[in-house]
Coordinates of C-alpha atoms and ligand atoms in Angstrom, one line a residue:
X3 CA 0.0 0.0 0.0
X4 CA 2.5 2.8 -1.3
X5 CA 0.3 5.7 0.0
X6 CA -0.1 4.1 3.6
X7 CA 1.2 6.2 6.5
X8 CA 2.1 4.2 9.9
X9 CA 2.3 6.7 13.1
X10 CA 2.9 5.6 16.2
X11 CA 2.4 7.3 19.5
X12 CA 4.1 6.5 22.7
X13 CA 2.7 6.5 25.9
X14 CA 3.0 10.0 26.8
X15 CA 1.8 11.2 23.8
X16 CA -1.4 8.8 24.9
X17 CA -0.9 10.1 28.5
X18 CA -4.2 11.9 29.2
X19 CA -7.4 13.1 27.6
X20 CA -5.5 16.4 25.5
X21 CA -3.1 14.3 24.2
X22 CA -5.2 11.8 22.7
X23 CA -7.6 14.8 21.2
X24 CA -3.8 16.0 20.1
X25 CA -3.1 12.6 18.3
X26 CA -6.2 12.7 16.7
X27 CA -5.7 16.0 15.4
X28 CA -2.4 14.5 14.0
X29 CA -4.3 11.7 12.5
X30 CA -7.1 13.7 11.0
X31 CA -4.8 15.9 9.5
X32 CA -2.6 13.4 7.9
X33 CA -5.2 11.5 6.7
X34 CA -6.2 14.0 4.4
X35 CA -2.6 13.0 2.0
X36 CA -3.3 9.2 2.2
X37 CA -4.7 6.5 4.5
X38 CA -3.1 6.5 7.7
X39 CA -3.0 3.3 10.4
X40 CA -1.6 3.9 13.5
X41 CA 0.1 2.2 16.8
X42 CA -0.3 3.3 20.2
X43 CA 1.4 2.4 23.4
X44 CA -0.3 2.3 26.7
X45 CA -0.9 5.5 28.4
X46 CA 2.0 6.3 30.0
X47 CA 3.2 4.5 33.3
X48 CA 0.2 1.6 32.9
X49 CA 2.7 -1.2 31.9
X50 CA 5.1 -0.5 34.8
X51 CA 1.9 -0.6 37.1
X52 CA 0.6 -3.4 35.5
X53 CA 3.4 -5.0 36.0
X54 CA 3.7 -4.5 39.6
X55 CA 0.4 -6.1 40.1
X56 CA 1.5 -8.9 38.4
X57 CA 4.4 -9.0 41.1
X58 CA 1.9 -8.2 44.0
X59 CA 0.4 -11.4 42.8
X60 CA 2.9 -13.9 42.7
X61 CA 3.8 -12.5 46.6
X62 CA 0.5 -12.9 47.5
X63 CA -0.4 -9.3 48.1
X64 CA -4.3 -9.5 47.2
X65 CA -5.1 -6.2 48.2
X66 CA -1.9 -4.4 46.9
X67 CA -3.3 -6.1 43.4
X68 CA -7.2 -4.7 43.8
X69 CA -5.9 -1.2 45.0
X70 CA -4.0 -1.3 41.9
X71 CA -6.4 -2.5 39.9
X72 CA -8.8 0.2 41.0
X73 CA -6.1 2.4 39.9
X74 CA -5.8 1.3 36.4
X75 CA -9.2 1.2 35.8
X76 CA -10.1 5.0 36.9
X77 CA -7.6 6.3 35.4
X78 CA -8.7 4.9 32.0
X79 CA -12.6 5.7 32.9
X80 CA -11.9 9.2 34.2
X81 CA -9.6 9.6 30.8
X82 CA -13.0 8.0 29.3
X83 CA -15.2 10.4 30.4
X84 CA -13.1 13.8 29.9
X85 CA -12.3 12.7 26.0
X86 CA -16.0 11.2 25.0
X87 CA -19.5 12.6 24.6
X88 CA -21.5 11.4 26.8
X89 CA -23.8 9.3 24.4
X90 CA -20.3 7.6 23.8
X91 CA -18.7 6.5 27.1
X92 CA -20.8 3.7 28.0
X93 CA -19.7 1.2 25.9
X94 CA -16.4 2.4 26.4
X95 CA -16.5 2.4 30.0
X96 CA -18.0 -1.5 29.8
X97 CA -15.0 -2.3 27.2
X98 CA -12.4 -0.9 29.6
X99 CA -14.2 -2.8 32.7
X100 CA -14.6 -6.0 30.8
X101 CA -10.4 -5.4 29.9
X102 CA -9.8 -4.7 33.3
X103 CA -12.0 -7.6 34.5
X104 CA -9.5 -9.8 32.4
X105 CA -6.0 -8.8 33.8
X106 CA -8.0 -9.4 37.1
X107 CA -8.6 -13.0 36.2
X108 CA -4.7 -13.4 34.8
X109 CA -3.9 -11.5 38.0
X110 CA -5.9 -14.6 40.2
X111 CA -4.3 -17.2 38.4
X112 CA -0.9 -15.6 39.3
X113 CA -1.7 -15.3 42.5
X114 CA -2.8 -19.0 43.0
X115 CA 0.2 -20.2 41.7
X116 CA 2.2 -18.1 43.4
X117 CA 4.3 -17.5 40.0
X118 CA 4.5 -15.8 36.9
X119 CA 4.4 -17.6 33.8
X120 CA 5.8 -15.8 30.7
X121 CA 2.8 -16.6 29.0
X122 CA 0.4 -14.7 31.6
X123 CA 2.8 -12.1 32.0
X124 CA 2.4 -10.8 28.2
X125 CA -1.0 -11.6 27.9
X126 CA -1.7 -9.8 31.2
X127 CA 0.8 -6.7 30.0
X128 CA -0.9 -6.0 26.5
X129 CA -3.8 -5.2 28.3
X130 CA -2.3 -1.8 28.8
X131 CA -2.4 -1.3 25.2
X132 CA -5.6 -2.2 24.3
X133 CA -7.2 -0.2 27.2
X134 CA -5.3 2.4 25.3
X135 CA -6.6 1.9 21.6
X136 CA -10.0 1.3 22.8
X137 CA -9.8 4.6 24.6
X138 CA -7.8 6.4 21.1
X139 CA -10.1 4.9 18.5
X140 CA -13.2 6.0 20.0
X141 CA -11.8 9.7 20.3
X142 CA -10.9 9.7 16.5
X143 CA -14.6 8.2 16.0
X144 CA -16.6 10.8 17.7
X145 CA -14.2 13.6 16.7
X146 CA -15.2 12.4 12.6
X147 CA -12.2 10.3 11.5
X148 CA -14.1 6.8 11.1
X149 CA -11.6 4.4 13.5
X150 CA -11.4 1.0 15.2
X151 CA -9.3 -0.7 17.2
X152 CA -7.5 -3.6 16.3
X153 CA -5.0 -6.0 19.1
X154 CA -2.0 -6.5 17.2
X155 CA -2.6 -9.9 18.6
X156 CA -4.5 -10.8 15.3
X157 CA -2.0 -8.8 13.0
X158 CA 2.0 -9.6 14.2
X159 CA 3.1 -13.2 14.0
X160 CA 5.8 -13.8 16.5
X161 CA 7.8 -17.0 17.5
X162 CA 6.8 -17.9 21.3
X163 CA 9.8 -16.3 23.0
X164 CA 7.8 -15.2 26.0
X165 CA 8.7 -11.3 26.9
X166 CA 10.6 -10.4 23.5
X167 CA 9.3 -12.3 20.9
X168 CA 10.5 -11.9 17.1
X169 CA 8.0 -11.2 14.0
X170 CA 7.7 -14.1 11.9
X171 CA 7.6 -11.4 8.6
X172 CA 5.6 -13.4 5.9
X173 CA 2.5 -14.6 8.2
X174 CA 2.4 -10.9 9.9
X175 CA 2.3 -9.7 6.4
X176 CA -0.1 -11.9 5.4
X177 CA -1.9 -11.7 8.6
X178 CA -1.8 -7.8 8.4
X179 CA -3.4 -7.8 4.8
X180 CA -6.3 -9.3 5.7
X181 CA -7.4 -7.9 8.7
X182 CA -6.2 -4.3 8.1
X183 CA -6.7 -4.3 4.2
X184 CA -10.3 -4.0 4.2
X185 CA -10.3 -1.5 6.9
X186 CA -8.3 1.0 5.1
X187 CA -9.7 0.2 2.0
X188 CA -13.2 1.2 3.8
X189 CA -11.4 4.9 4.9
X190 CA -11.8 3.5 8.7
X191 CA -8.1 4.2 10.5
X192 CA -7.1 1.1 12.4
X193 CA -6.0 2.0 15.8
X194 CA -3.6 -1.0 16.4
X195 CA -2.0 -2.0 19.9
X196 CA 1.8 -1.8 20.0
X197 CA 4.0 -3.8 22.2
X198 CA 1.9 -7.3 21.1
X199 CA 1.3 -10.0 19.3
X200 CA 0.4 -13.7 19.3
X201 CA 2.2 -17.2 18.0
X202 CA 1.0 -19.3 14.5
X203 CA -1.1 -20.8 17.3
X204 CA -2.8 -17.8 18.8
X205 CA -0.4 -17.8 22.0
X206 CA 0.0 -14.0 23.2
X207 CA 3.6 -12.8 23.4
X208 CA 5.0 -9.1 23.6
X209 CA 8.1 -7.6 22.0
X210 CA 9.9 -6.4 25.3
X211 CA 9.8 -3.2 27.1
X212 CA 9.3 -0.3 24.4
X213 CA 8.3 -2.6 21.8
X214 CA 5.7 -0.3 20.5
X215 CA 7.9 1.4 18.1
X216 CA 9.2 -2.1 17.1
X217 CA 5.2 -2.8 16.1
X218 CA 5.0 0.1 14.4
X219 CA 8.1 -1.1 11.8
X220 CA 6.8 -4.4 12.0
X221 CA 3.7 -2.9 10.2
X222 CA 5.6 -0.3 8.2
X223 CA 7.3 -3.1 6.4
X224 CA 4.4 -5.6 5.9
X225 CA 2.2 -3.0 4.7
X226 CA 4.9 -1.5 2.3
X227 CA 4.1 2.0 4.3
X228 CA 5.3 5.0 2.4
X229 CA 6.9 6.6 5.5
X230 CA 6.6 5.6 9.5
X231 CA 6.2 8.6 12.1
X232 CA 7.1 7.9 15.8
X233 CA 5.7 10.5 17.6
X234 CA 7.4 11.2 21.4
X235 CA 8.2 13.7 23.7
X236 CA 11.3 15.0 22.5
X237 CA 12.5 17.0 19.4
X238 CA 13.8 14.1 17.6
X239 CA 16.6 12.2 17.5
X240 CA 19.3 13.8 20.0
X241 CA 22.9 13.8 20.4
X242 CA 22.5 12.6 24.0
X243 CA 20.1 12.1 26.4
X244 CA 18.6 15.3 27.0
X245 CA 18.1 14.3 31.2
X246 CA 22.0 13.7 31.0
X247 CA 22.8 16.7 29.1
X248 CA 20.9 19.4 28.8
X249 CA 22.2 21.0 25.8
X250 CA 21.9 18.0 23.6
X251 CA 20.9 19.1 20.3
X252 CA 18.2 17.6 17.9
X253 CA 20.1 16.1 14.5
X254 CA 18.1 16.3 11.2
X255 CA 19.3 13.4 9.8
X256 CA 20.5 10.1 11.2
X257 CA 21.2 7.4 8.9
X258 CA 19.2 3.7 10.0
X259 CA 22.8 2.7 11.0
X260 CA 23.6 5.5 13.1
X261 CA 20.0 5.5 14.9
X262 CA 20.1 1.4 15.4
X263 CA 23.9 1.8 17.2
X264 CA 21.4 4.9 19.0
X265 CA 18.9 2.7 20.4
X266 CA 21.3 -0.6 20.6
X267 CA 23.7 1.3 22.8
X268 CA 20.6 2.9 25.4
X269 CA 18.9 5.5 23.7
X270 CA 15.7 5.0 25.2
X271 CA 13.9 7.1 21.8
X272 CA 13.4 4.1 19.8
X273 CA 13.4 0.7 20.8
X274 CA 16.7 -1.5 19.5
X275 CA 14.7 -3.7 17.0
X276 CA 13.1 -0.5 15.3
X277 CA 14.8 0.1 11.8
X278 CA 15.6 -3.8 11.0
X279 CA 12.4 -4.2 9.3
X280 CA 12.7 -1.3 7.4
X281 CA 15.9 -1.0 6.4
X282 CA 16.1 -3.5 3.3
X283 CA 12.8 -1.0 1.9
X284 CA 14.4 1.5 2.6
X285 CA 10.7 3.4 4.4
X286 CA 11.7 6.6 5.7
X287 CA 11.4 7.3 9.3
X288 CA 10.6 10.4 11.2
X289 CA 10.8 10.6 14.9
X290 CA 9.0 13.4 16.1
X291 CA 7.6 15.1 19.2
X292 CA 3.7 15.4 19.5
X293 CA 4.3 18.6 22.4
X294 CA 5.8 20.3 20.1
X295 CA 4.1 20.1 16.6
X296 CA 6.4 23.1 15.0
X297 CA 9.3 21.0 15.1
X298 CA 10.9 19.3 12.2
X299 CA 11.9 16.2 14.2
X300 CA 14.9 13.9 12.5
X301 CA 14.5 11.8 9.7
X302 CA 15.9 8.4 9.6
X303 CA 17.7 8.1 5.7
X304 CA 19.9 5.1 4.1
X305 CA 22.4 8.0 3.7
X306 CA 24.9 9.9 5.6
X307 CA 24.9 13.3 5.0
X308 CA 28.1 14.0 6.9
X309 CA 30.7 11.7 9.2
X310 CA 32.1 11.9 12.6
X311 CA 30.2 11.4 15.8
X312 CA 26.8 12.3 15.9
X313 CA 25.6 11.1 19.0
X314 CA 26.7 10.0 22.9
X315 CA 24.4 7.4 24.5
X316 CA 25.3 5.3 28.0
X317 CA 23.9 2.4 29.6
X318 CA 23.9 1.7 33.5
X319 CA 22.3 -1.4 33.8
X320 CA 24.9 -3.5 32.9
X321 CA 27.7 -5.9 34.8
X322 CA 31.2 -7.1 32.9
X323 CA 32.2 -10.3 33.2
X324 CA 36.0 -11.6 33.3
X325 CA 37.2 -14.9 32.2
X326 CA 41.1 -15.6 32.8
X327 CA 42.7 -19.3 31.9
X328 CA 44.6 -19.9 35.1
X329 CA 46.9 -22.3 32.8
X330 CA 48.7 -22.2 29.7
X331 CA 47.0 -25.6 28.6
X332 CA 43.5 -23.8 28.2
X333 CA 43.1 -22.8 24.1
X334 CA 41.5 -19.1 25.0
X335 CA 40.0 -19.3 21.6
X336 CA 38.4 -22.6 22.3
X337 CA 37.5 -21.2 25.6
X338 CA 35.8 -18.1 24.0
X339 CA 33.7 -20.0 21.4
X340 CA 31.9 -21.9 24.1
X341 CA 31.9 -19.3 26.2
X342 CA 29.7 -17.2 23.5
X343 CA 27.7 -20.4 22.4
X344 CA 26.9 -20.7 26.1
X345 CA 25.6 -17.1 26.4
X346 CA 23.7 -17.5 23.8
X347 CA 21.7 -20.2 25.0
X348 CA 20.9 -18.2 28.0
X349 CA 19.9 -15.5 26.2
X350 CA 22.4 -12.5 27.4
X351 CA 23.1 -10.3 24.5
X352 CA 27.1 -9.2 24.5
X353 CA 26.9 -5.7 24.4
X354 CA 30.9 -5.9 24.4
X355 CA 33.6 -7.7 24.3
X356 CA 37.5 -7.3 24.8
X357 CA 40.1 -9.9 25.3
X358 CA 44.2 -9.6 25.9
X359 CA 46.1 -11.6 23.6
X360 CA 49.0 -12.8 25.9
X361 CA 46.8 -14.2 29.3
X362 CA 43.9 -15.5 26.4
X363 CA 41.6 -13.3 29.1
X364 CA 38.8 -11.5 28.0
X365 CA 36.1 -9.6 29.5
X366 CA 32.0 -9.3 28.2
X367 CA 29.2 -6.3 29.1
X368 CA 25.7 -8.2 29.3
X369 CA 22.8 -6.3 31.0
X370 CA 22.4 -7.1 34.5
X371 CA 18.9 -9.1 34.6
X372 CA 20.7 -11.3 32.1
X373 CA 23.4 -12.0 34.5
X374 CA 22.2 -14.7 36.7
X375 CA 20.9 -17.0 33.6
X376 CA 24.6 -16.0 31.8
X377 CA 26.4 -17.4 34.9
X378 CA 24.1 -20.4 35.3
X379 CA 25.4 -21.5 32.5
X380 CA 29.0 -20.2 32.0
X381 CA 29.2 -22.4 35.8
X382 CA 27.7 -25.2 34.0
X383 CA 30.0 -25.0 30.9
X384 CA 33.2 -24.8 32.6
X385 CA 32.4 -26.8 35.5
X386 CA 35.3 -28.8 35.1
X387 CA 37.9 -25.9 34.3
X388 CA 36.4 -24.5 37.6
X389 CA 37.0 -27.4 39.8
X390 CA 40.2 -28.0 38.5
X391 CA 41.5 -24.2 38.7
X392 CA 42.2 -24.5 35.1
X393 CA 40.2 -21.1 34.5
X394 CA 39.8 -18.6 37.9
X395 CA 36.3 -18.2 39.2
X396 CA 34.2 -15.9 37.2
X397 CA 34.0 -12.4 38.2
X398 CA 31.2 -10.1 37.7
X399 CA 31.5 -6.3 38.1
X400 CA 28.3 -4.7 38.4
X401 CA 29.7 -1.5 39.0
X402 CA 30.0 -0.3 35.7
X403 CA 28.3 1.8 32.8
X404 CA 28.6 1.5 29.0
X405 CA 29.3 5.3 27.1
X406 CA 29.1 4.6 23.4
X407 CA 30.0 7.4 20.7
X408 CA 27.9 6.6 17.4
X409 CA 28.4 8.5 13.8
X410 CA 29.1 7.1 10.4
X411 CA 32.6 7.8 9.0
X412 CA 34.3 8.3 12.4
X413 CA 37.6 6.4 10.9
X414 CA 38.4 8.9 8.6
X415 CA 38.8 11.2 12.3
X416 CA 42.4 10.4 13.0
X417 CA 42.8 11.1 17.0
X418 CA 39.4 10.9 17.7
X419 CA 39.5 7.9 20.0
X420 CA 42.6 9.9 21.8
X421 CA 40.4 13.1 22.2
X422 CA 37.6 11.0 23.7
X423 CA 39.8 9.0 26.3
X424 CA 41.9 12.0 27.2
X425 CA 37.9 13.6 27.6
X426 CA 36.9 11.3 30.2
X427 CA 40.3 11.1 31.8
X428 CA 40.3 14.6 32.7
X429 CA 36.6 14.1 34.5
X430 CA 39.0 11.7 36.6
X431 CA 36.7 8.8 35.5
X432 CA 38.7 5.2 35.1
X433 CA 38.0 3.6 32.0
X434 CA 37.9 -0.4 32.2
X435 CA 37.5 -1.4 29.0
X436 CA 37.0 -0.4 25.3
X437 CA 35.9 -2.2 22.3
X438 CA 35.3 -1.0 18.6
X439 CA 33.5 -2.8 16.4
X440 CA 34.5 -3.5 12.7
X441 CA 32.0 -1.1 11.0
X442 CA 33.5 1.8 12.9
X443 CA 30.5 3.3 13.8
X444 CA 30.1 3.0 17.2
X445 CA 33.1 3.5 19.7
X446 CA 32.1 1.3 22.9
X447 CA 33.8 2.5 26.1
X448 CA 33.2 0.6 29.9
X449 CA 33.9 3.2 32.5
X450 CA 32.6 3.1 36.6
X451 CA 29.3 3.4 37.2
X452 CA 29.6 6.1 39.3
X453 CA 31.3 8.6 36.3
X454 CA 29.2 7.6 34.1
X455 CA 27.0 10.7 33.5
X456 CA 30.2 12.9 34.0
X457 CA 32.0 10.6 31.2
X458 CA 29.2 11.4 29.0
X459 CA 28.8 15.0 29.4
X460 CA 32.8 15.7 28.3
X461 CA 32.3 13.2 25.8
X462 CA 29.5 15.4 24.6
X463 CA 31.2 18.4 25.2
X464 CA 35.1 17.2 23.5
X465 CA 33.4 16.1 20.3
X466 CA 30.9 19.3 20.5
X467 CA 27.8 17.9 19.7
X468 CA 25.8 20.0 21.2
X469 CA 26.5 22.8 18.0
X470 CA 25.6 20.3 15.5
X471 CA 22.5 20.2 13.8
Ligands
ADP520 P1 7.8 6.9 24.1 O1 6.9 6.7 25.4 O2 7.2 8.0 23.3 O3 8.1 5.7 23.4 P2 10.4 7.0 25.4 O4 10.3 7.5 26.8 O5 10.4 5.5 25.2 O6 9.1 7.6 24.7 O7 11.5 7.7 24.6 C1 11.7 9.1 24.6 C2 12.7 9.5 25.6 O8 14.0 9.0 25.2 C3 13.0 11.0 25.7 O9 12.1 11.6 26.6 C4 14.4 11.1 26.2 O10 14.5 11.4 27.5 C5 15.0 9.7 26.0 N1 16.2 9.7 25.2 C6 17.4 9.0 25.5 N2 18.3 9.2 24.6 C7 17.8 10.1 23.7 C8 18.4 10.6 22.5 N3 19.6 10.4 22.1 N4 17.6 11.4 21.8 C9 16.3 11.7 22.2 N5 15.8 11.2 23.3 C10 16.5 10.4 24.0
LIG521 N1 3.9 -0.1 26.9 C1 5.1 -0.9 26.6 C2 6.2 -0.5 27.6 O1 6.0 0.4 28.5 C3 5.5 -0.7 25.2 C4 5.9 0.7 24.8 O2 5.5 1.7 25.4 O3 6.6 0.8 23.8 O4 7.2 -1.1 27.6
MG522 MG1 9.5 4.2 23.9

């Protein structure tokens, strides 16, 4: 569908009654170039609160849950009645009771077992969501843009890998065709749920936290979008994190390399799966900020316009991990190999890796809620190496931060890497480790946790980002 626009709103831009009349303001009015379908996260806060209750449950806290169920539903029905006519919030307010009435009945279950399955959790969690699109699409309805809500949960095809599932491309595709096709064929503007999905066999899975962009490219792609818009809270696309440093400046342009090292390497603005659906199409991306409509935003293109670093991003919840053969009969490549293959079957992600060529040591940054299933298995692999002191016991260091420095080109900066050590040197920060990976795109630097946002900040300032546009 080549004049199909996908917009997606995150959950502040969802976060009360004006901003939903706001977004559908921003749908009506693009709607008038093309047929627009759009993707909205829950309002904002609602998954971390559904989420709690989910944790209440499995401790056995029954009234923690109902309070917070109470919560979740007023805040939805007061939202209700301040966006809808009158003749229109009843069958809202039943369809938010009757959602709300299902997380209590996933809540129950948890409680009774007195443990979370991954399977309740995301079915439980995408309620959020849909409380959310039920609420949008019946805004855009009574304010004249003809709109219905659709859970994502009978559009994107995942695998069953509970908590960040993967699109399975073809079925969603297929699956998005028919059940979104005739909608915006009929001029009515699917509202769909982000964050969601379901298995070939109708199990419900989500695409981990801030997945709802990820729907949105998911979608983009199927549907052969012309262009996907992620509407937010900020300018665009930033050279930092504009809590970390306050005169981080908005770039134009980021290329879909530069913005996937962006969001890989902690920038919370898009969610690290985001452009790999759309890259190979080459859809344009805009990220843009819905409390600030005058703005240009940045616009995601296969192209660099420039080189050099563009961008500063850090990550503090991480832990680095140290391997060292205690003897010379240890192969550190062999050692390495299984000790990837092992991560990988727990599922960490290495966000870096270093190792010293004469000692075979090396050291890995995972994130630190993958640490425990890493080590469960690193102790398992090298069980006998352990017990034998043929390797030393693993150490974990969860003390640390990750500062990365993104921007296409940065080879052809001879010194850079100098000026950005000597940068956080000078902040008296220690740096622990440093990796670089072969695209030179992203410079990947380990420093203490507790320099971290001082690291960032001269990095910032030493490459002067802040004066780019
Ligand atoms: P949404 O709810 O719309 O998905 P998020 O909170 O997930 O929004 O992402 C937007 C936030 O990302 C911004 O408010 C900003 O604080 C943060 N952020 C972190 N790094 C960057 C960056 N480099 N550029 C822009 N925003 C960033
Ligand atoms: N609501 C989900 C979350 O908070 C997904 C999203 O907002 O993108 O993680
Ligand atoms: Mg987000």
């Amino acid at each position: 569908m080549n004049d199909l626009l996908i917009m997606k709103f995150g959950g502040t831009s969802m976060g009360s009654a004006d901003r939903m009349r706001i977004a559908a303001q921003i749908c009506a009015d693009a709607q008038k170039q093309g047929a627009v379908a759009i993707v909205v996260s829950a309002m904002s806060k609602v998954t971390d609160l559904l989420l709690s209750t989910l944790r209440a449950a499995e401790e056995g806290d029954q009234e923690g849950v109902r309070e917070n169920i109470r919560t979740i539903e007023k805040r939805h029905a007061d939202t209700c009645r301040e966006l809808l006519p009158p003749s229109r919030q009843e069958s809202v307010l039943a369809s938010i009771h009757a959602l709300m009435e299902e997380f209590e009945r996933l809540s129950s279950g948890i409680l009774m077992l007195a443990e979370r399955p991954p399977r309740s959790v995301d079915e439980a969690l995408a309620i959020g969501e849909r409380l959310c699109a039920t609420l949008m699409a019946a805004c855009l309805d009574s304010s004249g843009t003809p709109a219905i809500a659709v859970n994502a949960r009978d559009v994107i095809v995942t695998d069953a890998v509970f908590g960040n599932a993967s699109p399975l491309l073809d079925l969603t595709r297929e699956k998005a065709m028919k059940t979104l096709g005739p909608k915006l064929h009929a001029g009515v503007l699917p509202v769909v749920t982000g964050f969601n999905g379901a298995t070939v066999d109708g199990k419900p899975t989500t695409l981990g936290r801030g997945g709802s962009d990820f729907s949105a490219s998911i979608l983009a792609s199927a549907l052969d979008a012309k262009e996907l818009w992620i509407w937010t809270d900020v300018d665009g696309i930033m050279s930092a994190d504009p809590r970390l440093v306050p005169d981080a400046a908005v770039l134009d342009t980021v290329t879909y390399r530069e913005a996937a090292e962006l969001a890989y390497n902690g920038a919370k603005v898009l969610h690290p799966r985001t452009l790999a659906p759309l890259m190979d199409k080459g859809i344009p991306v805009w990220s843009k900020n819905s409390f600030n409509l005058a703005a240009p935003g940045t616009k995601i293109v296969p192209q660099a316009e420039g080189n050099g670093p563009r961008a500063v991003t850090s990550m503090s919840n991480v832990a680095l991990i140290s391997i060292e053969p205690a003897s010379p009969a240890i192969n550190g490549a062999m050692l390495m190999g299984r000790v990837l293959e092992a991560l990988g079957r727990a599922n960490a992600e290495v966000l870096a890796f270093t190792s010293s060529s004469y000692r075979q040591s090396f050291c890995f940054l995972i994130r630190k809620d993958e640490v425990d299933a890493a080590l469960e298995r690193l102790e398992s692999e090298l069980s006998l190496e352990l017990e034998h002191e043929y390797v030393h016991p693993i150490e974990v260091d969860d003390n640390v931060g990750l500062l990365a420095v993104v921007g296409e080109g940065m080879a052809g900066h001879p010194g850079l890497a100098g000026r950005v050590f000597t940068a956080i040197s000078a902040e008296k920060v220690n740096i622990i480790a440093i990796a670089q990976g072969s695209t030179e795109l992203t410079i990947s630097i380990v420093v203490r946790r507790d320099g971290l946002e001082r690291a960032v900040k001269a990095v910032h300032a030493e490459c002067r980002m802040g004066v780019r546009g």
